[in-house]
Short mmCIF file of C-alpha atoms in Angstrom, two decimals:
data_model
loop_
_atom_site.label_atom_id
_atom_site.label_comp_id
_atom_site.label_asym_id
_atom_site.label_seq_id
_atom_site.Cartn_x
_atom_site.Cartn_y
_atom_site.Cartn_z
CA MET A 1 -0.06 -67.52 -36.62
CA SER A 2 -2.56 -67.66 -39.20
CA GLU A 3 -3.39 -70.76 -40.45
CA GLN A 4 -4.68 -69.80 -43.82
CA TYR A 5 -1.75 -67.46 -45.72
CA GLY A 6 2.04 -68.34 -45.88
CA VAL A 7 4.59 -66.24 -47.54
CA LEU A 8 7.41 -67.95 -50.04
CA VAL A 9 10.19 -65.46 -50.60
CA CYS A 10 11.25 -66.76 -54.40
CA GLY A 11 15.39 -66.01 -54.83
CA HIS A 12 17.04 -66.41 -57.64
CA GLY A 13 19.73 -68.28 -56.77
CA SER A 14 23.14 -68.59 -56.93
CA ARG A 15 26.55 -70.73 -57.05
CA ASP A 16 27.81 -69.14 -54.20
CA GLU A 17 26.95 -70.22 -50.81
CA ASP A 18 27.70 -67.04 -49.05
CA ALA A 19 24.92 -65.42 -51.37
CA VAL A 20 22.69 -67.94 -50.50
CA LYS A 21 23.35 -67.87 -46.47
CA GLU A 22 22.62 -63.65 -47.12
CA PHE A 23 19.51 -64.42 -48.78
CA GLN A 24 17.93 -66.96 -46.32
CA ALA A 25 19.08 -64.53 -43.51
CA VAL A 26 17.00 -61.72 -45.24
CA ALA A 27 13.86 -64.99 -45.19
CA SER A 28 14.65 -64.97 -41.79
CA GLY A 29 14.00 -61.26 -40.99
CA ILE A 30 10.96 -60.73 -43.27
CA LYS A 31 9.50 -63.70 -41.33
CA GLU A 32 10.50 -61.62 -37.91
CA ARG A 33 8.35 -59.24 -39.64
CA LEU A 34 5.59 -60.90 -40.55
CA PRO A 35 4.88 -62.74 -37.92
CA GLN A 36 1.31 -63.68 -38.24
CA TYR A 37 2.17 -65.96 -41.84
CA GLU A 38 4.00 -68.89 -42.48
CA THR A 39 7.47 -68.16 -44.15
CA ASP A 40 9.44 -69.81 -46.43
CA TRP A 41 11.67 -69.56 -49.41
CA GLY A 42 13.16 -71.19 -52.86
CA PHE A 43 15.18 -70.56 -55.68
CA LEU A 44 14.85 -70.47 -59.23
CA GLU A 45 18.28 -72.11 -59.92
CA PHE A 46 21.47 -73.56 -58.48
CA ALA A 47 20.33 -73.73 -55.14
CA THR A 48 17.81 -75.89 -52.58
CA PRO A 49 15.55 -75.42 -51.92
CA ILE A 50 14.22 -75.01 -55.10
CA ILE A 51 11.02 -73.05 -55.53
CA ARG A 52 8.48 -75.83 -55.42
CA HIS A 53 10.28 -77.41 -52.49
CA GLY A 54 9.73 -74.41 -50.30
CA LEU A 55 5.60 -74.54 -51.67
CA ASP A 56 6.00 -78.70 -50.64
CA ALA A 57 6.65 -77.37 -47.01
CA LEU A 58 4.03 -74.40 -47.24
CA ARG A 59 1.39 -76.95 -47.89
CA GLU A 60 2.19 -79.24 -45.42
CA LYS A 61 1.66 -77.72 -43.07
CA GLY A 62 -1.79 -76.29 -44.13
CA ILE A 63 -1.19 -73.95 -46.24
CA ARG A 64 -4.03 -72.92 -48.56
CA LYS A 65 -3.17 -69.42 -49.60
CA VAL A 66 -0.07 -67.97 -50.62
CA LEU A 67 1.66 -64.97 -51.21
CA ALA A 68 4.90 -65.17 -53.34
CA VAL A 69 7.24 -62.25 -53.96
CA PRO A 70 9.95 -62.52 -56.25
CA GLY A 71 13.01 -61.46 -54.05
CA MET A 72 14.41 -59.43 -56.22
CA LEU A 73 15.51 -55.39 -57.17
CA PHE A 74 13.98 -55.39 -60.46
CA ALA A 75 11.44 -57.21 -62.66
CA ALA A 76 13.05 -58.33 -65.43
CA GLY A 77 13.20 -62.33 -67.24
CA HIS A 78 13.33 -63.93 -64.16
CA ALA A 79 9.95 -61.65 -61.82
CA LYS A 80 8.16 -61.52 -64.65
CA ASN A 81 8.39 -64.99 -66.70
CA ASP A 82 10.91 -67.43 -64.79
CA ILE A 83 9.16 -67.42 -61.39
CA PRO A 84 5.83 -66.92 -62.79
CA SER A 85 6.22 -70.32 -64.82
CA VAL A 86 7.18 -71.76 -61.88
CA LEU A 87 4.18 -71.01 -59.72
CA ASN A 88 1.64 -71.19 -61.95
CA ALA A 89 2.46 -74.38 -63.03
CA TYR A 90 3.08 -75.86 -59.42
CA GLN A 91 -0.77 -74.34 -58.67
CA ILE A 92 -2.22 -76.09 -61.78
CA GLU A 93 -0.95 -79.48 -60.01
CA ASN A 94 -1.65 -78.31 -56.71
CA PRO A 95 -5.68 -77.01 -57.27
CA ASN A 96 -6.24 -77.03 -53.69
CA LEU A 97 -3.33 -74.02 -53.32
CA SER A 98 -4.06 -70.32 -54.38
CA ILE A 99 -1.03 -68.79 -54.58
CA SER A 100 -1.09 -65.26 -54.99
CA TYR A 101 2.37 -63.09 -56.51
CA GLY A 102 3.38 -59.81 -55.24
CA ARG A 103 6.05 -57.40 -57.32
CA GLU A 104 9.36 -56.53 -57.67
CA LEU A 105 11.05 -54.54 -54.75
CA GLY A 106 11.55 -51.61 -57.79
CA ILE A 107 12.10 -47.75 -56.66
CA ASP A 108 11.18 -47.50 -53.29
CA LEU A 109 12.35 -44.03 -51.41
CA LYS A 110 13.46 -46.61 -49.07
CA LEU A 111 15.69 -48.83 -50.29
CA ILE A 112 17.33 -45.39 -51.66
CA ARG A 113 18.15 -44.15 -48.39
CA ALA A 114 19.18 -47.60 -48.10
CA ALA A 115 21.73 -47.31 -50.65
CA GLY A 116 22.74 -44.36 -49.05
CA ASP A 117 23.39 -45.66 -45.83
CA ARG A 118 26.20 -48.27 -47.64
CA ILE A 119 27.65 -45.81 -49.59
CA GLU A 120 27.66 -43.35 -46.37
CA GLU A 121 29.33 -46.19 -44.48
CA SER A 122 32.38 -46.95 -47.33
CA LEU A 123 33.22 -43.04 -46.73
CA LYS A 124 33.86 -42.82 -43.50
CA LYS A 125 36.83 -45.47 -43.51
CA LYS A 126 38.62 -43.48 -46.34
CA ASN A 127 40.03 -39.93 -46.79
CA THR A 128 38.06 -37.06 -45.54
CA ARG A 129 39.84 -34.38 -47.24
CA ILE A 130 37.99 -35.62 -50.71
CA SER A 131 34.86 -33.38 -51.03
CA ARG A 132 31.76 -35.26 -52.27
CA GLU A 133 32.37 -32.51 -55.53
CA GLU A 134 35.66 -34.33 -56.33
CA THR A 135 33.47 -37.82 -55.72
CA LEU A 136 32.13 -39.62 -58.76
CA LEU A 137 29.32 -42.08 -57.85
CA MET A 138 29.68 -45.35 -59.98
CA VAL A 139 26.81 -47.44 -59.54
CA ILE A 140 26.50 -51.07 -60.71
CA GLY A 141 23.37 -52.97 -61.84
CA ARG A 142 22.65 -56.17 -61.97
CA GLY A 143 22.51 -55.85 -65.95
CA ALA A 144 19.10 -57.13 -68.02
CA SER A 145 17.72 -57.81 -71.66
CA ASP A 146 14.69 -56.00 -70.21
CA PRO A 147 15.26 -52.29 -70.94
CA ASP A 148 12.77 -50.97 -68.25
CA ALA A 149 14.59 -53.06 -65.69
CA ASN A 150 18.24 -51.29 -67.04
CA SER A 151 16.36 -47.38 -67.43
CA ASN A 152 15.75 -48.43 -63.46
CA VAL A 153 19.18 -48.01 -62.01
CA SER A 154 19.98 -45.35 -64.17
CA LYS A 155 16.79 -43.30 -61.67
CA VAL A 156 19.00 -45.04 -58.47
CA THR A 157 21.73 -43.43 -59.38
CA ARG A 158 20.13 -40.06 -59.90
CA MET A 159 18.45 -40.59 -57.74
CA LEU A 160 21.63 -41.43 -55.17
CA TRP A 161 23.84 -38.65 -56.71
CA GLU A 162 21.59 -35.57 -56.74
CA GLY A 163 20.86 -37.18 -52.46
CA LEU A 164 24.57 -37.66 -51.64
CA GLY A 165 25.63 -34.69 -53.07
CA MET A 166 28.26 -36.17 -55.70
CA GLY A 167 30.34 -34.38 -57.54
CA TRP A 168 29.53 -36.33 -61.12
CA ALA A 169 27.43 -40.29 -61.38
CA GLU A 170 28.56 -43.15 -63.60
CA THR A 171 25.86 -46.22 -64.13
CA ALA A 172 27.68 -49.55 -65.65
CA TYR A 173 26.12 -53.52 -65.25
CA SER A 174 27.80 -56.09 -64.74
CA GLY A 175 26.58 -58.07 -67.58
CA VAL A 176 23.92 -58.66 -70.52
CA THR A 177 23.97 -54.60 -71.40
CA PHE A 178 26.76 -52.63 -71.55
CA PRO A 179 28.37 -50.58 -70.06
CA LEU A 180 30.46 -53.11 -68.91
CA VAL A 181 32.57 -52.45 -65.13
CA GLU A 182 35.29 -52.39 -67.01
CA PRO A 183 35.27 -49.57 -69.34
CA GLY A 184 32.63 -47.75 -67.56
CA LEU A 185 35.44 -47.60 -64.77
CA GLU A 186 38.04 -46.72 -67.81
CA HIS A 187 35.73 -44.25 -68.31
CA ALA A 188 34.93 -42.52 -65.23
CA ALA A 189 38.80 -42.20 -64.99
CA ARG A 190 39.17 -39.92 -67.75
CA LEU A 191 36.29 -37.28 -66.06
CA GLY A 192 39.08 -35.62 -63.87
CA TYR A 193 37.82 -36.68 -59.98
CA LYS A 194 39.97 -37.91 -57.19
CA ARG A 195 37.72 -40.53 -55.62
CA ILE A 196 35.71 -42.88 -57.54
CA ILE A 197 32.83 -45.08 -55.08
CA VAL A 198 32.22 -48.14 -56.50
CA PHE A 199 28.58 -49.35 -55.38
CA PRO A 200 26.68 -52.63 -56.43
CA TYR A 201 22.98 -51.88 -55.84
CA PHE A 202 22.43 -55.92 -55.38
CA LEU A 203 21.10 -57.39 -52.97
CA PHE A 204 23.23 -59.91 -52.04
CA THR A 205 27.10 -61.33 -52.74
CA GLY A 206 27.60 -63.27 -54.90
CA VAL A 207 30.00 -64.23 -58.11
CA LEU A 208 29.18 -61.25 -60.07
CA VAL A 209 29.66 -58.95 -56.72
CA LYS A 210 33.07 -60.60 -56.46
CA ARG A 211 33.83 -59.96 -60.68
CA ILE A 212 33.21 -56.42 -59.51
CA PHE A 213 35.57 -55.43 -56.53
CA LYS A 214 38.01 -57.42 -59.25
CA TYR A 215 37.72 -55.03 -61.85
CA THR A 216 37.55 -52.01 -59.55
CA ASP A 217 41.46 -53.21 -58.65
CA ILE A 218 42.11 -53.51 -62.14
CA VAL A 219 41.11 -50.30 -62.90
CA ALA A 220 42.78 -49.17 -59.44
CA ALA A 221 45.92 -50.65 -60.91
CA LYS A 222 45.84 -48.12 -63.92
CA HIS A 223 45.05 -44.53 -62.24
CA LYS A 224 46.87 -44.39 -58.58
CA LYS A 225 46.16 -40.98 -58.48
CA ILE A 226 42.44 -41.87 -57.69
CA GLU A 227 40.82 -42.87 -54.49
CA PHE A 228 38.74 -45.99 -55.72
CA VAL A 229 36.66 -46.93 -52.81
CA LYS A 230 34.23 -49.89 -52.74
CA ALA A 231 30.79 -49.48 -51.04
CA SER A 232 29.33 -53.03 -49.97
CA TYR A 233 25.68 -54.08 -51.22
CA LEU A 234 22.64 -54.06 -49.69
CA ASN A 235 22.22 -57.33 -47.84
CA ASP A 236 19.66 -57.33 -45.16
CA HIS A 237 19.54 -53.82 -44.34
CA PRO A 238 16.61 -52.90 -42.28
CA LEU A 239 15.16 -50.68 -44.92
CA VAL A 240 15.90 -53.96 -47.33
CA LEU A 241 13.77 -56.05 -44.93
CA ASP A 242 10.83 -53.37 -44.47
CA THR A 243 10.26 -53.13 -48.32
CA PHE A 244 10.33 -57.02 -48.39
CA ALA A 245 7.44 -57.09 -45.90
CA GLU A 246 5.76 -54.31 -47.36
CA ARG A 247 6.18 -56.26 -50.86
CA VAL A 248 3.95 -58.60 -48.46
CA GLN A 249 1.31 -56.65 -46.96
CA GLU A 250 0.12 -55.38 -50.94
CA ILE A 251 -0.94 -58.74 -52.02
CA ARG A 252 -2.93 -58.68 -48.89
CA ASN A 253 -4.65 -54.68 -49.80
CA GLY A 254 -4.76 -55.42 -53.22
CA ARG A 255 -2.49 -53.07 -53.93
CA ASN A 256 -0.30 -55.30 -55.99
CA ASN A 257 0.53 -53.59 -59.19
CA MET A 258 2.79 -54.34 -61.68
CA ASN A 259 4.48 -51.35 -64.02
CA CYS A 260 3.64 -52.48 -66.42
CA GLN A 261 3.70 -49.69 -68.87
CA LEU A 262 7.13 -49.84 -70.34
CA CYS A 263 7.05 -54.12 -70.23
CA LYS A 264 8.40 -54.84 -73.11
CA TYR A 265 6.37 -58.64 -73.02
CA ARG A 266 2.99 -56.17 -73.08
CA GLU A 267 3.39 -53.49 -75.07
CA GLN A 268 6.19 -52.67 -78.58
CA PHE A 269 8.95 -50.69 -76.48
CA LEU A 270 11.35 -49.51 -78.93
CA GLY A 271 13.94 -52.11 -80.60
CA PHE A 272 11.91 -55.22 -78.56
CA GLU A 273 8.93 -54.82 -80.31
CA ASN A 274 8.91 -58.90 -81.61
CA GLU A 275 8.86 -60.07 -77.91
CA VAL A 276 5.59 -58.63 -77.23
CA GLY A 277 3.45 -61.28 -75.96
CA LEU A 278 6.14 -64.42 -75.98
CA ARG A 279 4.71 -67.29 -73.96
CA GLN A 280 5.09 -67.02 -70.13
CA GLU A 281 7.71 -69.70 -69.11
CA SER A 282 11.04 -69.95 -67.30
CA HIS A 283 13.68 -71.02 -68.71
CA HIS A 284 16.05 -71.70 -65.79
CA HIS A 285 14.65 -75.74 -65.47
CA HIS A 286 18.60 -77.56 -65.97
CA VAL A 287 19.65 -75.81 -63.29
CA GLU A 288 17.29 -76.14 -60.59
CA GLY A 289 18.80 -76.91 -56.84
CA ILE A 290 21.80 -78.69 -58.54
CA GLY A 291 24.18 -76.70 -55.53
CA THR A 292 26.37 -74.06 -54.59
CA SER A 293 30.01 -74.95 -55.63
CA PHE A 294 31.68 -77.31 -58.16
CA ALA A 295 33.23 -77.93 -55.22
CA ASP A 296 30.21 -80.01 -53.91
CA LYS A 297 29.73 -83.76 -52.97
CA GLY A 298 27.07 -86.13 -52.22
CA LYS A 299 23.83 -85.66 -53.56
CA ASN A 300 23.65 -82.70 -55.69
CA SER A 301 27.34 -84.12 -57.88
CA GLU A 302 26.28 -86.27 -60.31
CA LYS A 303 23.52 -84.00 -61.09
CA THR A 304 25.77 -80.99 -61.75
CA LYS A 305 27.99 -83.36 -63.91
CA SER A 306 24.98 -83.46 -66.28
CA VAL A 307 23.89 -80.65 -66.82
CA HIS A 308 25.14 -77.31 -68.64
CA ILE A 309 26.66 -75.05 -66.54
CA HIS A 310 26.42 -71.07 -66.35
CA ASP A 311 27.84 -70.50 -63.02
CA ASP A 312 26.03 -68.35 -61.58
CA ILE A 313 25.96 -66.35 -64.65
CA HIS A 314 24.35 -65.75 -68.30
CA ASN A 315 25.90 -64.75 -71.28
CA HIS A 316 23.26 -63.79 -74.02
CA ASP A 317 25.34 -64.34 -76.99
CA HIS A 318 25.30 -68.28 -76.14
CA ASP A 319 24.08 -71.49 -78.57
CA HIS A 320 23.07 -74.31 -76.97
CA ASN A 321 20.17 -75.82 -76.85
CA HIS A 322 17.63 -75.87 -74.24
CA ASN A 323 14.50 -76.04 -76.12
CA HIS A 324 13.72 -72.38 -75.58
CA GLN A 325 15.35 -69.32 -77.59
CA HIS A 326 16.57 -65.49 -76.53
CA HIS A 327 15.07 -63.17 -78.51
CA PRO A 328 17.61 -61.22 -80.91
CA TYR A 329 19.14 -58.62 -78.37
CA PRO A 330 19.47 -54.86 -79.82
CA HIS A 331 22.60 -54.47 -78.69
CA ALA A 332 24.17 -57.77 -79.17
CA ASN A 333 27.23 -56.83 -81.34
CA HIS A 334 27.99 -53.59 -78.72
CA PRO A 335 31.82 -53.27 -79.20
CA LEU A 336 31.61 -52.59 -75.11
CA GLY A 337 28.51 -55.89 -74.31
CA PRO A 338 26.80 -56.86 -73.95
CA LYS A 339 28.51 -60.11 -72.07
CA THR A 340 28.59 -61.01 -68.44
CA LEU A 341 31.60 -60.51 -66.41
CA GLU A 342 34.14 -62.98 -66.88
CA GLU A 343 37.01 -63.56 -64.35
CA ASN A 344 39.45 -62.22 -66.59
CA PRO A 345 39.27 -58.12 -68.00
CA ILE A 346 38.81 -58.88 -71.77
CA LYS A 347 38.12 -55.25 -73.49
CA SER A 348 38.61 -52.22 -72.96
CA ILE A 349 37.09 -48.18 -74.04
CA PRO A 350 38.55 -47.07 -77.26
CA LYS A 351 41.15 -44.34 -76.81
#
């Protein structure tokens, strides 16, 4: 066991207990692949332990060099700003600790194969008489106010479309950008395909994945002649764990390069010019470690009552005082979004 280096897996966090358990299972899987390191984890918001507590645990074990990796598919605000801000603040408070931050999972052929496996698994349970040429693949991404991250989802869609030989493919998002799930599926249903596979390109379950499938049911009820198939998200697929382990090793090998050429915080991205050079700071301190359920009892209950609840989602059109400012989003007033999935359907595409 290395006495010098430790690994910290940094998760977004969720109010969904199943999502938290799945994240911890993945972190345990990473630990099994990297037995030479002490491994711990922490969450940016909602769930516990928080990132600081994970760092505390490693430091108490004698670790002085931490290899931190974001437990996220793509680098948007959480991976670029929020997590680094927490890590930097902790290092300033603990000058005897060195924290090196890894890159997100990103576009990786291992993840594409893992996604392909999940889609293939869903097809085995359905009508084999419908050909792939008659099937439309709908990939659902998380959605961000970062066009670089959003465009990566479209690239994943194209790679799966061609790799699996589907008749057509579309991309939609669970929130922040557009198209959202319901209008995206309504559009797809008009294209004449006999089957639509809905695949959430997510690492874990949570409020949003469950609502994606809820909206799928809503659209499916309107188009009974189309077979709708729900494919599972990535979760702890072995190739996902392999990719995480590779990201940790990249830090040690000096190949830890995040894609900065298309980063709106470093280059003048069309429509986002006013965000170049923004200060790196976390916007999630107000929901840090507040618990995983509105029904939480005990130590988190009083704290939960005193904070503004985001319910695992962020509507970037809100106006509340957290001493931070969201910059204008070019598509903020688009008729099909961006607004994170809500409990009840609110929009449909124009006829």
